Short mmCIF file of C-alpha atoms in Angstrom, two decimals:
data_model
loop_
_atom_site.label_atom_id
_atom_site.label_comp_id
_atom_site.label_asym_id
_atom_site.label_seq_id
_atom_site.Cartn_x
_atom_site.Cartn_y
_atom_site.Cartn_z
CA UNK A 137 13.15 7.78 -2.03
CA UNK A 138 12.90 10.65 -4.34
CA UNK A 139 9.86 12.54 -6.06
CA UNK A 140 9.94 10.79 -9.31
CA UNK A 141 10.05 7.37 -8.17
CA UNK A 142 7.31 8.06 -5.53
CA UNK A 143 5.14 9.63 -8.28
CA UNK A 144 5.60 6.66 -10.33
CA UNK A 145 4.88 4.16 -7.78
CA UNK A 146 1.65 5.93 -6.81
CA UNK A 147 0.32 6.14 -10.40
CA UNK A 148 0.32 2.55 -10.37
CA UNK A 149 -2.45 2.64 -7.72
CA UNK A 150 -6.01 2.40 -8.50
CA UNK A 151 -7.91 5.73 -9.11
CA UNK A 152 -10.42 5.06 -6.37
CA UNK A 153 -7.28 4.65 -3.75
CA UNK A 154 -8.44 1.12 -2.67
CA UNK A 155 -4.85 -0.14 -2.70
CA UNK A 156 -2.91 2.47 -1.17
CA UNK A 157 -2.52 0.36 1.94
CA UNK A 158 -0.58 -2.29 -0.17
CA UNK A 159 3.00 -2.65 1.46
CA UNK A 160 4.79 -1.91 -2.21
CA UNK A 161 3.21 1.59 -1.86
CA UNK A 162 4.33 2.25 1.83
CA UNK A 163 7.47 4.06 1.05
CA UNK A 164 5.75 6.29 -1.51
CA UNK A 165 3.16 7.28 0.90
CA UNK A 166 5.74 8.03 3.61
CA UNK A 167 7.53 10.38 1.02
CA UNK A 168 4.11 11.97 0.08
CA UNK A 169 3.41 12.78 3.86
CA UNK A 170 6.77 14.85 3.70
CA UNK A 171 6.48 16.35 0.42
CA UNK A 172 4.11 19.32 -0.30
CA UNK A 173 4.84 19.24 -3.96
CA UNK A 174 4.17 15.72 -4.58
CA UNK A 175 1.10 16.08 -2.41
CA UNK A 176 -0.43 18.73 -4.53
CA UNK A 177 0.38 16.81 -7.89
CA UNK A 178 -1.28 13.65 -6.52
CA UNK A 179 -4.34 15.62 -5.58
CA UNK A 180 -4.63 17.27 -8.85
CA UNK A 181 -4.21 13.72 -10.58
CA UNK A 182 -7.04 12.19 -8.20
CA UNK A 183 -9.24 15.08 -9.19
CA UNK A 184 -8.69 14.33 -12.94
CA UNK A 185 -9.27 10.47 -12.28
CA UNK A 186 -12.50 11.07 -10.46
CA UNK A 187 -13.86 13.61 -13.18
CA UNK A 188 -12.85 11.12 -15.86
CA UNK A 189 -14.45 8.15 -14.04
CA UNK A 190 -17.78 10.15 -13.14
CA UNK A 191 -18.36 11.29 -16.71
CA UNK A 192 -17.80 7.89 -18.23
CA UNK A 193 -20.20 6.19 -15.70
CA UNK A 194 -22.86 8.98 -16.57
CA UNK A 195 -23.34 8.31 -20.42
CA UNK A 196 -27.05 7.80 -19.82
CA UNK A 197 -27.40 10.98 -17.87
CA UNK A 198 -28.72 14.29 -19.14
CA UNK A 199 -26.12 16.68 -20.73
CA UNK A 200 -25.32 20.12 -18.82
CA UNK A 201 -28.02 22.74 -19.22
CA UNK A 202 -27.87 24.74 -22.48
CA UNK A 203 -25.49 22.30 -24.26
CA UNK A 204 -28.15 20.13 -25.97
CA UNK A 205 -29.88 23.47 -27.29
CA UNK A 206 -26.63 24.77 -28.86
CA UNK A 207 -25.72 21.31 -30.43
CA UNK A 208 -29.28 21.45 -32.06
CA UNK A 209 -28.72 24.83 -33.30
CA UNK A 210 -25.16 23.99 -34.65
CA UNK A 211 -26.28 20.81 -36.39
CA UNK A 212 -29.07 22.74 -38.07
CA UNK A 213 -26.90 25.58 -39.29
CA UNK A 214 -24.57 23.35 -40.80
CA UNK A 215 -26.97 20.81 -42.33
CA UNK A 216 -26.72 20.35 -46.26
CA UNK A 217 -29.39 22.29 -47.97
CA UNK A 218 -30.25 24.64 -44.81
CA UNK A 219 -32.60 27.04 -45.62
CA UNK A 220 -33.09 29.85 -43.13
CA UNK A 221 -35.94 31.36 -44.58
CA UNK A 222 -38.12 28.15 -44.23
CA UNK A 223 -40.91 28.98 -41.66
CA UNK A 224 -42.95 25.95 -41.68
CA UNK A 225 -41.43 22.63 -40.27
CA UNK A 226 -43.34 19.36 -40.09
CA UNK A 227 -43.36 17.92 -36.68
CA UNK A 228 -41.11 14.95 -35.96
CA UNK A 229 -42.69 11.61 -34.73
CA UNK A 230 -42.35 11.08 -31.20
CA UNK A 231 -40.33 7.87 -31.63
CA UNK A 232 -37.87 9.75 -33.94
CA UNK A 233 -37.41 12.75 -31.65
CA UNK A 234 -36.55 10.38 -28.62
CA UNK A 235 -33.99 8.66 -30.91
CA UNK A 236 -32.41 11.88 -31.89
CA UNK A 237 -32.32 13.15 -28.13
CA UNK A 238 -30.64 9.83 -27.14
CA UNK A 239 -27.93 10.26 -30.07
CA UNK A 240 -27.45 13.88 -29.13
CA UNK A 241 -26.60 12.68 -25.42
CA UNK A 242 -24.37 10.12 -26.62
CA UNK A 243 -22.57 12.75 -28.67
CA UNK A 244 -22.38 15.20 -25.67
CA UNK A 245 -20.68 12.49 -23.65
CA UNK A 246 -18.28 11.50 -26.32
CA UNK A 247 -17.32 15.31 -26.72
CA UNK A 248 -16.91 15.44 -22.94
CA UNK A 249 -14.70 12.41 -22.84
CA UNK A 250 -12.52 13.45 -25.76
CA UNK A 251 -12.04 16.96 -23.89
CA UNK A 252 -11.27 15.29 -20.65
CA UNK A 253 -8.62 12.87 -22.31
CA UNK A 254 -7.02 15.55 -24.34
CA UNK A 255 -6.67 17.81 -21.16
CA UNK A 256 -5.18 14.77 -19.18
CA UNK A 257 -2.78 13.92 -22.09
CA UNK A 258 -1.72 17.66 -22.00
CA UNK A 259 -0.99 17.68 -18.52
CA UNK A 260 0.89 14.42 -18.64
CA UNK A 261 3.03 15.94 -21.38
CA UNK A 262 3.79 18.88 -19.04
CA UNK A 263 4.53 16.86 -15.99
CA UNK A 264 6.41 13.93 -17.82
CA UNK A 265 10.11 14.02 -16.50
CA UNK A 266 12.92 15.11 -18.71
CA UNK A 267 16.12 13.49 -19.56
CA UNK A 268 19.58 15.00 -19.21
CA UNK A 269 19.87 14.32 -22.92
CA UNK A 270 16.94 16.49 -23.85
CA UNK A 271 18.28 19.22 -21.65
CA UNK A 272 21.80 19.17 -23.31
CA UNK A 273 20.12 19.18 -27.03
CA UNK A 274 17.31 21.87 -26.26
CA UNK A 275 19.07 24.67 -28.06
CA UNK A 276 19.24 22.63 -31.27
CA UNK A 277 15.59 22.28 -30.85
CA UNK A 278 14.86 26.04 -30.49
CA UNK A 279 17.23 26.76 -33.29
CA UNK A 280 19.76 28.56 -31.20
CA UNK A 281 22.92 29.41 -33.42
CA UNK A 282 25.23 30.03 -30.53
CA UNK A 283 25.28 30.89 -26.92
CA UNK A 284 25.02 34.63 -27.69
CA UNK A 285 22.03 34.08 -30.09
CA UNK A 286 19.97 36.64 -27.75
CA UNK A 287 17.24 36.86 -30.52
CA UNK A 288 16.28 33.09 -29.92
CA UNK A 289 16.79 33.66 -26.17
CA UNK A 290 14.25 36.31 -26.23
CA UNK A 291 11.88 34.36 -27.95
CA UNK A 292 11.50 32.10 -25.10
CA UNK A 293 8.71 32.73 -22.67
CA UNK A 294 9.35 35.16 -19.70
CA UNK A 295 10.50 33.39 -16.56
CA UNK A 296 8.34 34.62 -13.46
CA UNK A 297 10.78 35.26 -10.99
CA UNK A 298 9.76 34.05 -7.50
CA UNK A 299 12.03 33.71 -4.21
CA UNK A 300 14.60 36.09 -5.50
CA UNK A 301 15.16 34.61 -8.91
CA UNK A 302 16.35 31.39 -10.33
CA UNK A 303 18.94 29.41 -8.56
CA UNK A 304 22.69 30.07 -8.98
CA UNK A 305 25.24 27.22 -8.86
CA UNK A 306 27.36 27.14 -5.83
CA UNK A 307 30.73 28.92 -6.39
CA UNK A 308 29.11 31.15 -9.20
CA UNK A 309 28.79 34.85 -8.67
CA UNK A 310 25.27 36.15 -9.33
CA UNK A 311 26.71 39.10 -11.12
CA UNK A 312 27.84 36.68 -13.86
CA UNK A 313 24.28 36.25 -14.66
CA UNK A 314 22.32 38.05 -17.57
CA UNK A 315 18.90 39.47 -16.72
CA UNK A 316 16.23 38.90 -17.66
CA UNK A 317 16.17 35.10 -17.14
CA UNK A 318 13.80 33.17 -19.69
CA UNK A 319 11.81 30.14 -19.18
CA UNK A 320 11.34 26.59 -20.75
CA UNK A 321 8.25 26.51 -22.92
CA UNK A 322 5.21 24.97 -20.86
CA UNK A 323 7.76 24.45 -18.08
CA UNK A 324 7.26 27.62 -15.73
CA UNK A 325 9.66 25.78 -13.13
CA UNK A 326 12.79 25.79 -15.42
CA UNK A 327 14.77 28.73 -15.87
CA UNK A 328 17.11 29.64 -18.74
CA UNK A 329 19.70 32.43 -18.18
CA UNK A 330 22.81 33.60 -20.33
CA UNK A 331 26.01 34.20 -18.22
CA UNK A 332 29.43 35.78 -18.78
CA UNK A 333 32.33 34.55 -16.57
CA UNK A 334 35.42 37.13 -16.61
CA UNK A 335 38.82 35.78 -17.24
CA UNK A 336 42.23 37.46 -16.88
CA UNK A 337 43.24 40.45 -19.29
CA UNK A 338 39.66 41.51 -19.90
CA UNK A 339 38.59 38.36 -21.48
CA UNK A 340 35.46 36.05 -20.85
CA UNK A 341 33.48 32.84 -21.35
CA UNK A 342 29.93 33.23 -22.19
CA UNK A 343 27.22 30.71 -21.95
CA UNK A 344 23.85 29.55 -21.12
CA UNK A 345 22.59 28.06 -17.94
CA UNK A 346 19.61 25.71 -17.28
CA UNK A 347 18.27 25.56 -13.65
CA UNK A 348 15.98 22.42 -13.53
CA UNK A 349 14.12 21.28 -10.22
CA UNK A 350 15.31 17.77 -9.65
CA UNK A 351 11.73 16.12 -9.50
CA UNK A 352 11.65 17.35 -13.31
CA UNK A 353 14.36 15.12 -14.34
CA UNK A 354 14.18 11.41 -14.83
CA UNK A 355 17.81 10.60 -14.01
CA UNK A 356 19.78 13.07 -12.30
CA UNK A 357 23.68 13.53 -13.17
CA UNK A 358 26.03 11.97 -10.79
CA UNK A 359 28.42 15.03 -10.69
CA UNK A 360 28.01 17.71 -8.17
CA UNK A 361 29.95 20.53 -9.46
CA UNK A 362 30.54 22.00 -12.95
CA UNK A 363 34.49 21.32 -12.58
CA UNK A 364 33.62 17.53 -12.05
CA UNK A 365 31.30 17.01 -14.93
CA UNK A 366 32.38 15.65 -18.00
CA UNK A 367 31.65 17.83 -21.14
CA UNK A 368 29.85 16.44 -24.14
CA UNK A 369 28.62 18.05 -27.39
CA UNK A 370 25.18 18.74 -28.15
CA UNK A 371 23.46 16.92 -31.21
CA UNK A 372 24.44 19.71 -33.60
CA UNK A 373 27.91 20.11 -32.55
CA UNK A 374 27.30 23.87 -31.87
CA UNK A 375 27.57 23.63 -28.03
CA UNK A 376 29.78 21.83 -25.26
CA UNK A 377 27.62 20.86 -22.36
CA UNK A 378 28.07 19.92 -18.92
CA UNK A 379 25.27 18.79 -16.18
CA UNK A 380 25.52 18.31 -12.53
CA UNK A 381 23.30 18.08 -9.39
CA UNK A 382 23.18 20.54 -6.66
CA UNK A 383 21.53 18.72 -3.78
CA UNK A 384 21.56 21.77 -1.60
CA UNK A 385 19.06 23.83 -3.83
CA UNK A 386 17.56 20.73 -5.15
CA UNK A 387 18.42 21.69 -8.83
CA UNK A 388 20.01 20.11 -11.86
CA UNK A 389 22.40 22.72 -13.78
CA UNK A 390 23.10 22.24 -17.39
CA UNK A 391 25.79 24.64 -18.67
CA UNK A 392 26.27 25.10 -22.47
CA UNK A 393 29.31 27.05 -23.85
CA UNK A 394 30.79 27.41 -27.34
CA UNK A 395 33.06 24.25 -28.36
CA UNK A 396 36.50 24.69 -26.89
CA UNK A 397 35.63 27.13 -23.95
CA UNK A 398 34.57 24.46 -21.52
CA UNK A 399 38.42 24.21 -20.21
CA UNK A 400 38.64 27.86 -19.80
CA UNK A 401 35.38 28.04 -17.82
CA UNK A 402 36.61 25.23 -15.60
CA UNK A 403 39.76 26.77 -14.71
CA UNK A 404 38.09 30.17 -14.04
CA UNK A 405 35.80 28.19 -11.49
CA UNK A 406 38.51 26.32 -9.67
CA UNK A 407 38.99 28.37 -6.47
CA UNK A 408 42.58 29.93 -6.46
CA UNK A 409 44.67 29.67 -3.54
CA UNK A 410 44.90 32.70 -1.18
#
Protein backbone atom coordinates (compact mmCIF):
# COMPACT_ATOMS: atom_id res chain seq x y z
CA UNK A 1 0.00 0.00 0.00
CA UNK A 2 1.39 3.42 -0.93
CA UNK A 3 1.36 6.57 1.21
CA UNK A 4 -1.60 8.18 -0.55
CA UNK A 5 -3.92 5.16 -0.15
CA UNK A 6 -2.86 4.63 3.48
CA UNK A 7 -3.53 8.24 4.45
CA UNK A 8 -6.91 8.16 2.70
CA UNK A 9 -7.97 5.08 4.68
CA UNK A 10 -6.71 6.48 7.99
CA UNK A 11 -8.53 9.77 7.36
CA UNK A 12 -11.80 7.82 7.41
CA UNK A 13 -11.14 6.70 11.00
CA UNK A 14 -12.74 8.42 13.98
CA UNK A 15 -10.73 11.36 15.44
CA UNK A 16 -10.50 9.64 18.84
CA UNK A 17 -8.91 6.55 17.27
CA UNK A 18 -11.54 4.18 18.69
CA UNK A 19 -11.88 2.25 15.41
CA UNK A 20 -8.20 1.87 14.53
CA UNK A 21 -8.40 -1.85 15.23
CA UNK A 22 -11.00 -2.32 12.48
CA UNK A 23 -9.99 -4.94 9.86
CA UNK A 24 -10.31 -2.47 6.97
CA UNK A 25 -7.60 -0.28 8.53
CA UNK A 26 -5.14 -3.12 9.17
CA UNK A 27 -3.10 -2.61 5.97
CA UNK A 28 -3.00 1.16 6.45
CA UNK A 29 -1.75 0.79 10.02
CA UNK A 30 0.89 -1.70 8.90
CA UNK A 31 2.07 0.89 6.36
CA UNK A 32 2.09 3.55 9.09
CA UNK A 33 4.39 1.41 11.24
CA UNK A 34 6.99 1.41 8.46
CA UNK A 35 6.68 4.97 7.08
CA UNK A 36 8.08 7.86 9.12
CA UNK A 37 6.56 10.51 6.85
CA UNK A 38 3.02 9.15 7.16
CA UNK A 39 3.46 8.71 10.93
CA UNK A 40 4.43 12.38 11.27
CA UNK A 41 1.53 13.52 9.11
CA UNK A 42 -1.03 11.45 11.05
CA UNK A 43 0.31 12.80 14.35
CA UNK A 44 -0.21 16.35 13.06
CA UNK A 45 -3.74 15.54 11.90
CA UNK A 46 -4.65 13.98 15.24
CA UNK A 47 -3.30 17.05 17.03
CA UNK A 48 -5.56 19.28 14.93
CA UNK A 49 -8.55 16.99 15.51
CA UNK A 50 -8.01 17.05 19.27
CA UNK A 51 -7.61 20.83 19.31
CA UNK A 52 -10.82 21.26 17.31
CA UNK A 53 -12.81 18.85 19.52
CA UNK A 54 -11.54 20.38 22.76
CA UNK A 55 -12.42 23.89 21.60
CA UNK A 56 -15.87 22.86 20.39
CA UNK A 57 -16.57 21.04 23.68
CA UNK A 58 -15.54 24.00 25.81
CA UNK A 59 -17.89 26.71 24.50
CA UNK A 60 -19.11 27.48 28.04
CA UNK A 61 -15.60 27.80 29.46
CA UNK A 62 -13.79 31.03 30.19
CA UNK A 63 -11.86 32.61 27.29
CA UNK A 64 -8.03 32.80 27.44
CA UNK A 65 -6.56 35.36 29.87
CA UNK A 66 -6.64 38.88 28.51
CA UNK A 67 -8.69 38.06 25.42
CA UNK A 68 -12.01 39.18 26.91
CA UNK A 69 -10.51 42.53 27.95
CA UNK A 70 -9.13 43.09 24.45
CA UNK A 71 -12.50 42.33 22.86
CA UNK A 72 -14.21 44.73 25.30
CA UNK A 73 -11.78 47.48 24.36
CA UNK A 74 -12.15 46.78 20.63
CA UNK A 75 -15.95 46.85 20.81
CA UNK A 76 -15.94 50.11 22.74
CA UNK A 77 -13.47 51.80 20.38
CA UNK A 78 -15.51 50.86 17.28
CA UNK A 79 -18.98 51.47 18.70
CA UNK A 80 -21.08 54.14 16.84
CA UNK A 81 -20.94 57.55 18.44
CA UNK A 82 -17.93 56.64 20.57
CA UNK A 83 -16.84 59.62 22.66
CA UNK A 84 -13.38 59.14 24.20
CA UNK A 85 -13.72 62.29 26.33
CA UNK A 86 -16.73 61.03 28.32
CA UNK A 87 -15.62 60.48 31.91
CA UNK A 88 -18.89 59.44 33.58
CA UNK A 89 -20.41 56.05 32.75
CA UNK A 90 -23.57 54.80 34.34
CA UNK A 91 -23.10 51.35 35.93
CA UNK A 92 -24.73 48.49 34.08
CA UNK A 93 -27.32 46.33 35.79
CA UNK A 94 -25.93 43.00 36.96
CA UNK A 95 -28.20 40.95 34.69
CA UNK A 96 -27.21 42.99 31.63
CA UNK A 97 -23.52 42.67 32.49
CA UNK A 98 -23.82 38.88 32.87
CA UNK A 99 -25.64 38.63 29.54
CA UNK A 100 -22.91 40.63 27.89
CA UNK A 101 -20.20 38.40 29.37
CA UNK A 102 -21.98 35.30 28.09
CA UNK A 103 -22.27 36.88 24.66
CA UNK A 104 -18.56 37.71 24.66
CA UNK A 105 -17.66 34.16 25.67
CA UNK A 106 -19.70 32.85 22.77
CA UNK A 107 -18.01 35.33 20.43
CA UNK A 108 -14.56 34.26 21.62
CA UNK A 109 -15.42 30.59 21.08
CA UNK A 110 -16.75 31.37 17.60
CA UNK A 111 -13.58 33.28 16.67
CA UNK A 112 -11.44 30.38 17.89
CA UNK A 113 -13.47 27.86 15.91
CA UNK A 114 -13.25 29.96 12.76
CA UNK A 115 -9.49 30.31 13.20
CA UNK A 116 -9.02 26.58 13.70
CA UNK A 117 -11.23 25.84 10.70
CA UNK A 118 -9.29 28.21 8.43
CA UNK A 119 -5.96 26.77 9.57
CA UNK A 120 -7.27 23.23 9.04
CA UNK A 121 -8.53 24.10 5.55
CA UNK A 122 -5.20 25.72 4.67
CA UNK A 123 -3.29 22.65 5.86
CA UNK A 124 -5.54 20.34 3.86
CA UNK A 125 -4.98 22.48 0.75
CA UNK A 126 -1.22 22.17 1.21
CA UNK A 127 -1.28 18.40 1.74
CA UNK A 128 -3.90 17.59 -0.91
CA UNK A 129 -2.42 15.36 -3.61
CA UNK A 130 -1.69 16.90 -7.00
CA UNK A 131 -2.66 15.31 -10.29
CA UNK A 132 -0.36 14.76 -13.25
CA UNK A 133 -2.66 17.05 -15.25
CA UNK A 134 -2.02 19.89 -12.77
CA UNK A 135 1.71 19.29 -13.01
CA UNK A 136 1.62 19.35 -16.82
CA UNK A 137 -0.23 22.68 -16.87
CA UNK A 138 1.54 24.45 -13.99
CA UNK A 139 3.56 26.86 -16.25
CA UNK A 140 0.32 28.10 -17.83
CA UNK A 141 -1.04 28.94 -14.37
CA UNK A 142 2.25 30.65 -13.42
CA UNK A 143 2.21 32.67 -16.70
CA UNK A 144 5.35 31.16 -18.20
CA UNK A 145 5.78 32.27 -21.81
CA UNK A 146 8.39 29.60 -22.65
CA UNK A 147 10.85 27.17 -21.06
CA UNK A 148 13.43 29.99 -21.20
CA UNK A 149 11.24 32.44 -19.27
CA UNK A 150 13.79 32.91 -16.48
CA UNK A 151 11.95 35.95 -15.10
CA UNK A 152 8.89 33.80 -14.34
CA UNK A 153 11.17 31.06 -12.98
CA UNK A 154 12.91 33.52 -10.64
CA UNK A 155 9.50 34.64 -9.32
CA UNK A 156 8.96 31.17 -7.82
CA UNK A 157 9.99 30.71 -4.17
CA UNK A 158 13.51 29.57 -3.40
CA UNK A 159 14.08 25.82 -3.19
CA UNK A 160 15.68 24.90 0.13
CA UNK A 161 18.23 22.31 -0.94
CA UNK A 162 18.63 19.31 1.34
CA UNK A 163 20.50 16.04 0.93
CA UNK A 164 22.55 17.49 -1.92
CA UNK A 165 19.77 19.12 -3.93
CA UNK A 166 16.68 17.97 -5.86
CA UNK A 167 16.60 14.48 -7.43
CA UNK A 168 17.96 13.99 -10.95
CA UNK A 169 16.35 11.40 -13.27
CA UNK A 170 18.24 8.20 -13.98
CA UNK A 171 20.45 8.62 -17.05
CA UNK A 172 20.56 12.42 -16.76
CA UNK A 173 23.84 14.25 -16.21
CA UNK A 174 23.61 16.56 -13.16
CA UNK A 175 25.67 19.06 -15.18
CA UNK A 176 22.62 19.59 -17.41
CA UNK A 177 20.75 21.18 -14.50
CA UNK A 178 20.86 24.96 -14.16
CA UNK A 179 21.11 26.34 -10.67
CA UNK A 180 19.54 27.55 -8.56
CA UNK A 181 16.51 25.30 -8.41
CA UNK A 182 13.19 26.93 -7.56
CA UNK A 183 10.20 25.61 -5.59
CA UNK A 184 6.49 25.05 -6.07
CA UNK A 185 4.45 27.72 -4.22
CA UNK A 186 3.29 26.38 -0.81
CA UNK A 187 4.93 22.98 -1.53
CA UNK A 188 8.46 22.93 -0.14
CA UNK A 189 8.99 19.32 -1.27
CA UNK A 190 8.63 20.03 -5.02
CA UNK A 191 11.64 21.31 -6.98
CA UNK A 192 11.53 23.17 -10.32
CA UNK A 193 14.79 23.21 -12.30
CA UNK A 194 15.74 24.54 -15.73
CA UNK A 195 17.95 22.23 -17.80
CA UNK A 196 19.90 22.17 -21.05
CA UNK A 197 20.80 18.88 -22.76
CA UNK A 198 23.67 19.25 -25.27
CA UNK A 199 23.27 17.80 -28.77
CA UNK A 200 25.64 17.39 -31.68
CA UNK A 201 27.18 20.42 -33.45
CA UNK A 202 26.95 22.67 -30.39
CA UNK A 203 23.15 22.47 -30.42
CA UNK A 204 21.03 21.81 -27.32
CA UNK A 205 17.50 21.29 -25.99
CA UNK A 206 16.29 23.46 -23.10
CA UNK A 207 13.41 22.74 -20.77
CA UNK A 208 12.00 22.68 -17.26
CA UNK A 209 11.95 19.68 -14.92
CA UNK A 210 9.69 19.12 -11.92
CA UNK A 211 10.74 16.65 -9.23
CA UNK A 212 7.69 15.66 -7.15
CA UNK A 213 7.65 13.11 -4.28
CA UNK A 214 5.46 10.12 -5.17
CA UNK A 215 3.25 10.62 -2.11
CA UNK A 216 2.33 14.12 -3.36
CA UNK A 217 0.81 12.76 -6.61
CA UNK A 218 -2.70 11.32 -6.68
CA UNK A 219 -2.08 8.81 -9.50
CA UNK A 220 1.51 8.29 -10.58
CA UNK A 221 2.44 7.83 -14.27
CA UNK A 222 2.99 4.28 -15.51
CA UNK A 223 6.09 5.14 -17.58
CA UNK A 224 9.44 4.72 -15.83
CA UNK A 225 11.71 6.79 -18.10
CA UNK A 226 11.44 9.94 -20.18
CA UNK A 227 12.03 7.97 -23.38
CA UNK A 228 9.08 5.67 -22.62
CA UNK A 229 6.66 8.47 -21.76
CA UNK A 230 4.18 9.70 -24.33
CA UNK A 231 4.37 13.49 -24.83
CA UNK A 232 1.31 15.71 -24.44
CA UNK A 233 0.83 19.42 -24.92
CA UNK A 234 0.01 21.66 -21.98
CA UNK A 235 -3.34 23.43 -21.98
CA UNK A 236 -1.90 26.58 -23.62
CA UNK A 237 -0.04 24.62 -26.29
CA UNK A 238 3.23 26.37 -25.41
CA UNK A 239 4.84 23.28 -23.86
CA UNK A 240 5.31 19.63 -24.80
CA UNK A 241 5.15 17.65 -21.55
CA UNK A 242 6.09 14.15 -20.42
CA UNK A 243 5.73 12.50 -17.01
CA UNK A 244 7.24 9.34 -15.56
CA UNK A 245 7.81 7.62 -12.21
CA UNK A 246 11.25 6.85 -10.79
CA UNK A 247 10.58 4.24 -8.09
CA UNK A 248 14.24 4.08 -7.07
CA UNK A 249 14.23 7.69 -5.85
CA UNK A 250 10.51 7.80 -4.99
CA UNK A 251 10.00 10.68 -7.41
CA UNK A 252 7.59 11.63 -10.19
CA UNK A 253 9.34 13.69 -12.87
CA UNK A 254 7.52 16.04 -15.24
CA UNK A 255 9.56 17.41 -18.16
CA UNK A 256 8.52 20.41 -20.27
CA UNK A 257 10.16 21.42 -23.56
CA UNK A 258 9.14 23.65 -26.45
CA UNK A 259 6.73 22.10 -29.00
CA UNK A 260 8.58 19.85 -31.44
CA UNK A 261 11.62 19.45 -29.18
CA UNK A 262 10.72 16.24 -27.35
CA UNK A 263 11.90 13.90 -30.11
CA UNK A 264 15.30 15.62 -30.13
CA UNK A 265 15.47 15.25 -26.34
CA UNK A 266 14.43 11.60 -26.52
CA UNK A 267 17.20 10.80 -29.02
CA UNK A 268 19.75 12.53 -26.77
CA UNK A 269 18.63 10.41 -23.80
CA UNK A 270 18.80 7.05 -25.61
CA UNK A 271 22.13 5.38 -24.69
CA UNK A 272 24.45 5.17 -27.68
CA UNK A 273 26.18 1.84 -28.40
CA UNK A 274 29.84 1.76 -27.42
